[in-house]
mmCIF file of C-alpha atoms in Angstrom:
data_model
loop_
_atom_site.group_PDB
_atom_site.id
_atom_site.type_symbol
_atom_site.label_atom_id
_atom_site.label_comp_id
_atom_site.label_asym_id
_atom_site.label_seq_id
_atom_site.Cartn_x
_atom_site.Cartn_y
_atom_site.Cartn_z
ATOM 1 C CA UNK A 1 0.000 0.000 0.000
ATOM 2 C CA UNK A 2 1.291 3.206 -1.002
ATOM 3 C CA UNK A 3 0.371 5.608 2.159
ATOM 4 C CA UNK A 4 1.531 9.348 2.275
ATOM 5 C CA UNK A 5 0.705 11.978 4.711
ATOM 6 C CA UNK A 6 -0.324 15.690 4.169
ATOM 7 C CA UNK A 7 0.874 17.147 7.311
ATOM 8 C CA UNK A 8 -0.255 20.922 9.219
ATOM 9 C CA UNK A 9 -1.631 22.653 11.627
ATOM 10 C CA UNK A 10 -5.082 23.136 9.631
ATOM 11 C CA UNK A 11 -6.092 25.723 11.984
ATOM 12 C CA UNK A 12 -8.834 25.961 10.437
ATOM 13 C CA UNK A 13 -8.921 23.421 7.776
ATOM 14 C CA UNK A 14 -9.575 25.370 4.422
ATOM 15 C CA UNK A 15 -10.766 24.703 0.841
ATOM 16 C CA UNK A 16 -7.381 24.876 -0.167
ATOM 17 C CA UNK A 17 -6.107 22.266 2.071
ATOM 18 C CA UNK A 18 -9.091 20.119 0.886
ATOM 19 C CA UNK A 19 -7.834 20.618 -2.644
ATOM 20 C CA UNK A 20 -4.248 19.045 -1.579
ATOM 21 C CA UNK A 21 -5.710 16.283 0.343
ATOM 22 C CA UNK A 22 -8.496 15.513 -2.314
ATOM 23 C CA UNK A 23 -5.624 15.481 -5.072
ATOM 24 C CA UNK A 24 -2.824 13.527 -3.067
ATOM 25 C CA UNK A 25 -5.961 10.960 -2.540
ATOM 26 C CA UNK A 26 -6.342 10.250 -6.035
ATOM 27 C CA UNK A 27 -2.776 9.310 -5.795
ATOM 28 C CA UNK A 28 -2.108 7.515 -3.032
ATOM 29 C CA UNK A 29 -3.871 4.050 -1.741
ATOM 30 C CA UNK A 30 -4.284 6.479 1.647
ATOM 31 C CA UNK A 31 -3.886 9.465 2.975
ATOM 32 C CA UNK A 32 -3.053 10.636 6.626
ATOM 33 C CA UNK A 33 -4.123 13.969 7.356
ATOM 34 C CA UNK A 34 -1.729 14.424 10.572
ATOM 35 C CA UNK A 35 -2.163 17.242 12.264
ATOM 36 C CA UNK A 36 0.895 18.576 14.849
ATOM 37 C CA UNK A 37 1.934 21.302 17.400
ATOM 38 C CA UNK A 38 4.257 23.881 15.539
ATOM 39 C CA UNK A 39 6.109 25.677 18.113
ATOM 40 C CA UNK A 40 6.136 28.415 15.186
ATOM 41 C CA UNK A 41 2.865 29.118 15.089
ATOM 42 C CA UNK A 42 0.162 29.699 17.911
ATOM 43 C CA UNK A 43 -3.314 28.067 17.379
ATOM 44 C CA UNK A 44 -6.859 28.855 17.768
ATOM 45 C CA UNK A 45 -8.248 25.450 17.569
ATOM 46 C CA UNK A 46 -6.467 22.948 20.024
ATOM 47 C CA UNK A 47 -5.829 19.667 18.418
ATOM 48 C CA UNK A 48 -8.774 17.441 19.055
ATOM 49 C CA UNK A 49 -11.123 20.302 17.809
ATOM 50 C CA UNK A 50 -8.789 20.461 14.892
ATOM 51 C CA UNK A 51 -9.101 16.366 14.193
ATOM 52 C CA UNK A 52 -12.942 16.636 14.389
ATOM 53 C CA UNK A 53 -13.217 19.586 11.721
ATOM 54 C CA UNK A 54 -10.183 17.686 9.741
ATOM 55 C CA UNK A 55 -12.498 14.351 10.199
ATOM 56 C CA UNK A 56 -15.713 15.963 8.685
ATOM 57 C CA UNK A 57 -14.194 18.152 5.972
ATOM 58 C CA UNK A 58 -12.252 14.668 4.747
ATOM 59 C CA UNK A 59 -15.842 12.294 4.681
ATOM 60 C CA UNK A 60 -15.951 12.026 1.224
ATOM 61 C CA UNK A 61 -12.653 9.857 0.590
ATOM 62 C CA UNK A 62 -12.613 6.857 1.728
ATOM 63 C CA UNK A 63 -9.367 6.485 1.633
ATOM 64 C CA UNK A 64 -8.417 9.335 4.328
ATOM 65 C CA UNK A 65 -7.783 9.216 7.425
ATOM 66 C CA UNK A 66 -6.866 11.999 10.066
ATOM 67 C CA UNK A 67 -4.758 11.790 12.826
ATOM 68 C CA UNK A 68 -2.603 14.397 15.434
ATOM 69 C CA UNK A 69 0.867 13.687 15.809
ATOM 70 C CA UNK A 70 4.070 15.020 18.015
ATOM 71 C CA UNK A 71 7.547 15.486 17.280
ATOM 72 C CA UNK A 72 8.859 15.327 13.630
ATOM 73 C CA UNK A 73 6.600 14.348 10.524
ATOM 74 C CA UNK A 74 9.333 12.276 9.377
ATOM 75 C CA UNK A 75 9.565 9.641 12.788
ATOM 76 C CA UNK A 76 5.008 9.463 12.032
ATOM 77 C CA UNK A 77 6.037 8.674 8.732
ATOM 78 C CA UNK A 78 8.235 5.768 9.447
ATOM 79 C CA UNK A 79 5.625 4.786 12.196
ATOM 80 C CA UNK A 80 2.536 3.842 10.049
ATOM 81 C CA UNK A 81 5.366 3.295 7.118
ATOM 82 C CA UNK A 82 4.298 5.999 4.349
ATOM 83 C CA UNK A 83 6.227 6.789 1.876
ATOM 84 C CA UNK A 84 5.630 10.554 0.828
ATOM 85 C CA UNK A 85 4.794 13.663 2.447
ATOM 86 C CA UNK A 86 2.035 15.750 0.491
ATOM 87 C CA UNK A 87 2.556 19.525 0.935
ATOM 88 C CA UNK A 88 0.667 22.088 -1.249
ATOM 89 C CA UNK A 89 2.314 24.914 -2.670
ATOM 90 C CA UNK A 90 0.505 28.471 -3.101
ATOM 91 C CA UNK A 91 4.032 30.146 -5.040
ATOM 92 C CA UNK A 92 7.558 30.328 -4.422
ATOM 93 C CA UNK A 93 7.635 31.891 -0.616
ATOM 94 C CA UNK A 94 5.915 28.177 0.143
ATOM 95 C CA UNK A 95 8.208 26.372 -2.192
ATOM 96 C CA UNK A 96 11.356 28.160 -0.089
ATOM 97 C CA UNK A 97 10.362 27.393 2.816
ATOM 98 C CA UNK A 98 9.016 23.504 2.420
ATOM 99 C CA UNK A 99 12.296 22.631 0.146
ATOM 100 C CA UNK A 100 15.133 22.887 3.211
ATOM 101 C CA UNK A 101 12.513 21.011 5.057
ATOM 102 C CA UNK A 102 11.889 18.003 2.439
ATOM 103 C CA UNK A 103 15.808 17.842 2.136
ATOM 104 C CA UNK A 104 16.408 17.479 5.756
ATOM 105 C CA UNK A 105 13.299 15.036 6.111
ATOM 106 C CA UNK A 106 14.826 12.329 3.270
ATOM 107 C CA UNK A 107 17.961 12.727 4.551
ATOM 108 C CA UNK A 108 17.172 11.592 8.231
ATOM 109 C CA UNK A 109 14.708 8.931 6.224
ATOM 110 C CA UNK A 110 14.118 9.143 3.189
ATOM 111 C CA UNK A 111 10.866 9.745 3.181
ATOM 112 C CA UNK A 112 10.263 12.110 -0.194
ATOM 113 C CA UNK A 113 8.160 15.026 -0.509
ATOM 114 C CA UNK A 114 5.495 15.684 -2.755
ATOM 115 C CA UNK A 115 4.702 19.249 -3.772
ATOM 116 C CA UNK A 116 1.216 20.317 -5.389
ATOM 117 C CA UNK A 117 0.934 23.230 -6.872
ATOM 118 C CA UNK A 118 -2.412 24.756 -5.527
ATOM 119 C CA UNK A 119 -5.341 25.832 -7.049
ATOM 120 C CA UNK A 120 -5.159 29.104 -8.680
ATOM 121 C CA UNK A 121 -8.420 30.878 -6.443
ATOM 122 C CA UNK A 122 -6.597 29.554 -3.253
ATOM 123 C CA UNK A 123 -3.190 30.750 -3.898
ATOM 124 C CA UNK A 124 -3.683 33.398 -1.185
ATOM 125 C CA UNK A 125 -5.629 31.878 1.156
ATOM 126 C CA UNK A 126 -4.022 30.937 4.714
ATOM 127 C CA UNK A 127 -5.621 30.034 7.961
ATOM 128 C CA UNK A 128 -3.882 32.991 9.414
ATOM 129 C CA UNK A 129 -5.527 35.406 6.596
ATOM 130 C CA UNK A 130 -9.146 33.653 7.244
ATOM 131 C CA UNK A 131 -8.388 33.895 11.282
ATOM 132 C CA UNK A 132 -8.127 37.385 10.824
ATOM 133 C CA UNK A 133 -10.873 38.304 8.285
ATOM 134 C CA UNK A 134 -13.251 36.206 10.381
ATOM 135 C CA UNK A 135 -12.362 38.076 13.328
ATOM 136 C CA UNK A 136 -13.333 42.051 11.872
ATOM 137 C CA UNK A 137 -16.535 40.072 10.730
ATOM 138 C CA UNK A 138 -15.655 39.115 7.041
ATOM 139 C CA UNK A 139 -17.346 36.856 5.124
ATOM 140 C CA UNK A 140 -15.362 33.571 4.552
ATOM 141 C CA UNK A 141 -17.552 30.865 2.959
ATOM 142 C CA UNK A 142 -15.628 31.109 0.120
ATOM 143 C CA UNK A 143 -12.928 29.574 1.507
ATOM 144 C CA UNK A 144 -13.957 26.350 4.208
ATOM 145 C CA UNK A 145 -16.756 24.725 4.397
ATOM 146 C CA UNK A 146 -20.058 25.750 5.935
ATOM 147 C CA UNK A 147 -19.502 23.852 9.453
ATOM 148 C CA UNK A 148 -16.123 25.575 9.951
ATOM 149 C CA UNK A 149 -16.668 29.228 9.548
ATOM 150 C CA UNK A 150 -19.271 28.134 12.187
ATOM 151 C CA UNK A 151 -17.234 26.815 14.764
ATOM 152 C CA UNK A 152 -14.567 29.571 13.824
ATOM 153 C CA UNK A 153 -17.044 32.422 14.249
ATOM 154 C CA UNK A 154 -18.193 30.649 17.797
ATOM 155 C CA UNK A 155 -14.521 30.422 18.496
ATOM 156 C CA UNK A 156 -13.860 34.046 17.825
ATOM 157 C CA UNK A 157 -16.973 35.321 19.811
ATOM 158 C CA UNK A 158 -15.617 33.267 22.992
ATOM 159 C CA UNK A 159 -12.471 34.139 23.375
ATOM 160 C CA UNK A 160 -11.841 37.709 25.818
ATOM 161 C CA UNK A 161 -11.516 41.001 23.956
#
């Protein structure tokens, strides 16, 4: 079985990721949607509401499956034994960052990366960039699902001003 995992902090999952993952499963016998702590980034979501929004948005393939993870993508990889890592690429700032990082993860496995080149009406979406539209009361159904701008808007009202 060819298994490969599209790793990130999906926070929230967006119709861009969706793309990715959608794609990558038309590629691979199965897909691991892992999501992990980045020490880089701070998140809105913690990781079990993450999973369930990942879990929904991903119903439609049969073939994916989502799961957290801690530590470096690489050591998941060789733990359920996949082969790839899946990353989608908006333009060349993503493809500069993610390139030292699929270097360094097949040298300490070999594990290879694959890039996708995203879909032209996501290139420049982000969580971050729906985060913050959300929060000044934007309207972002145009870029996650229904269910998610939900719990993100919920989210958002919650927190202390």
């Amino acid at each position: 079985m060819r298994r490969a995992v599209c790793p990130g902090s999906f926070d929230p999952v967006t119709y861009g990721h969706l793309d990715v993952i959608g794609r990558a499963a038309a590629i691979f016998d199965e897909v691991v949607v892992a999501t992990g702590s980045n020490v880089s980034k701070s998140r809105l979501f913690d990781p079990e509401e993450r999973i369930a929004m990942l879990t929904e948005a991903t119903r439609e393939w049969p073939n994916v499956k989502v799961a957290g993870f801690g530590g470096l993508i690489v050591d998941f990889c060789r733990e359920i034994d996949a082969i790839a890592i899946v990353k989608g690429l908006r333009g060349a700032t993503d493809y500069e960052y993610e390139l030292p990082m699929a270097q360094m993860n097949r040298h300490l496995t070999g594990v290879e990366t694959v890039f996708l080149p995203g879909a032209v009406g996501n290139a420049f979406v982000s969580s971050s960039l729906i985060k913050e539209v959300a929060a000044f009361g934007g309207d972002i159904s145009a870029f996650v699902p229904a269910f998610v701008a939900e719990r993100l808007t919920e989210k958002l009202a919650s927190r202390p001003s």
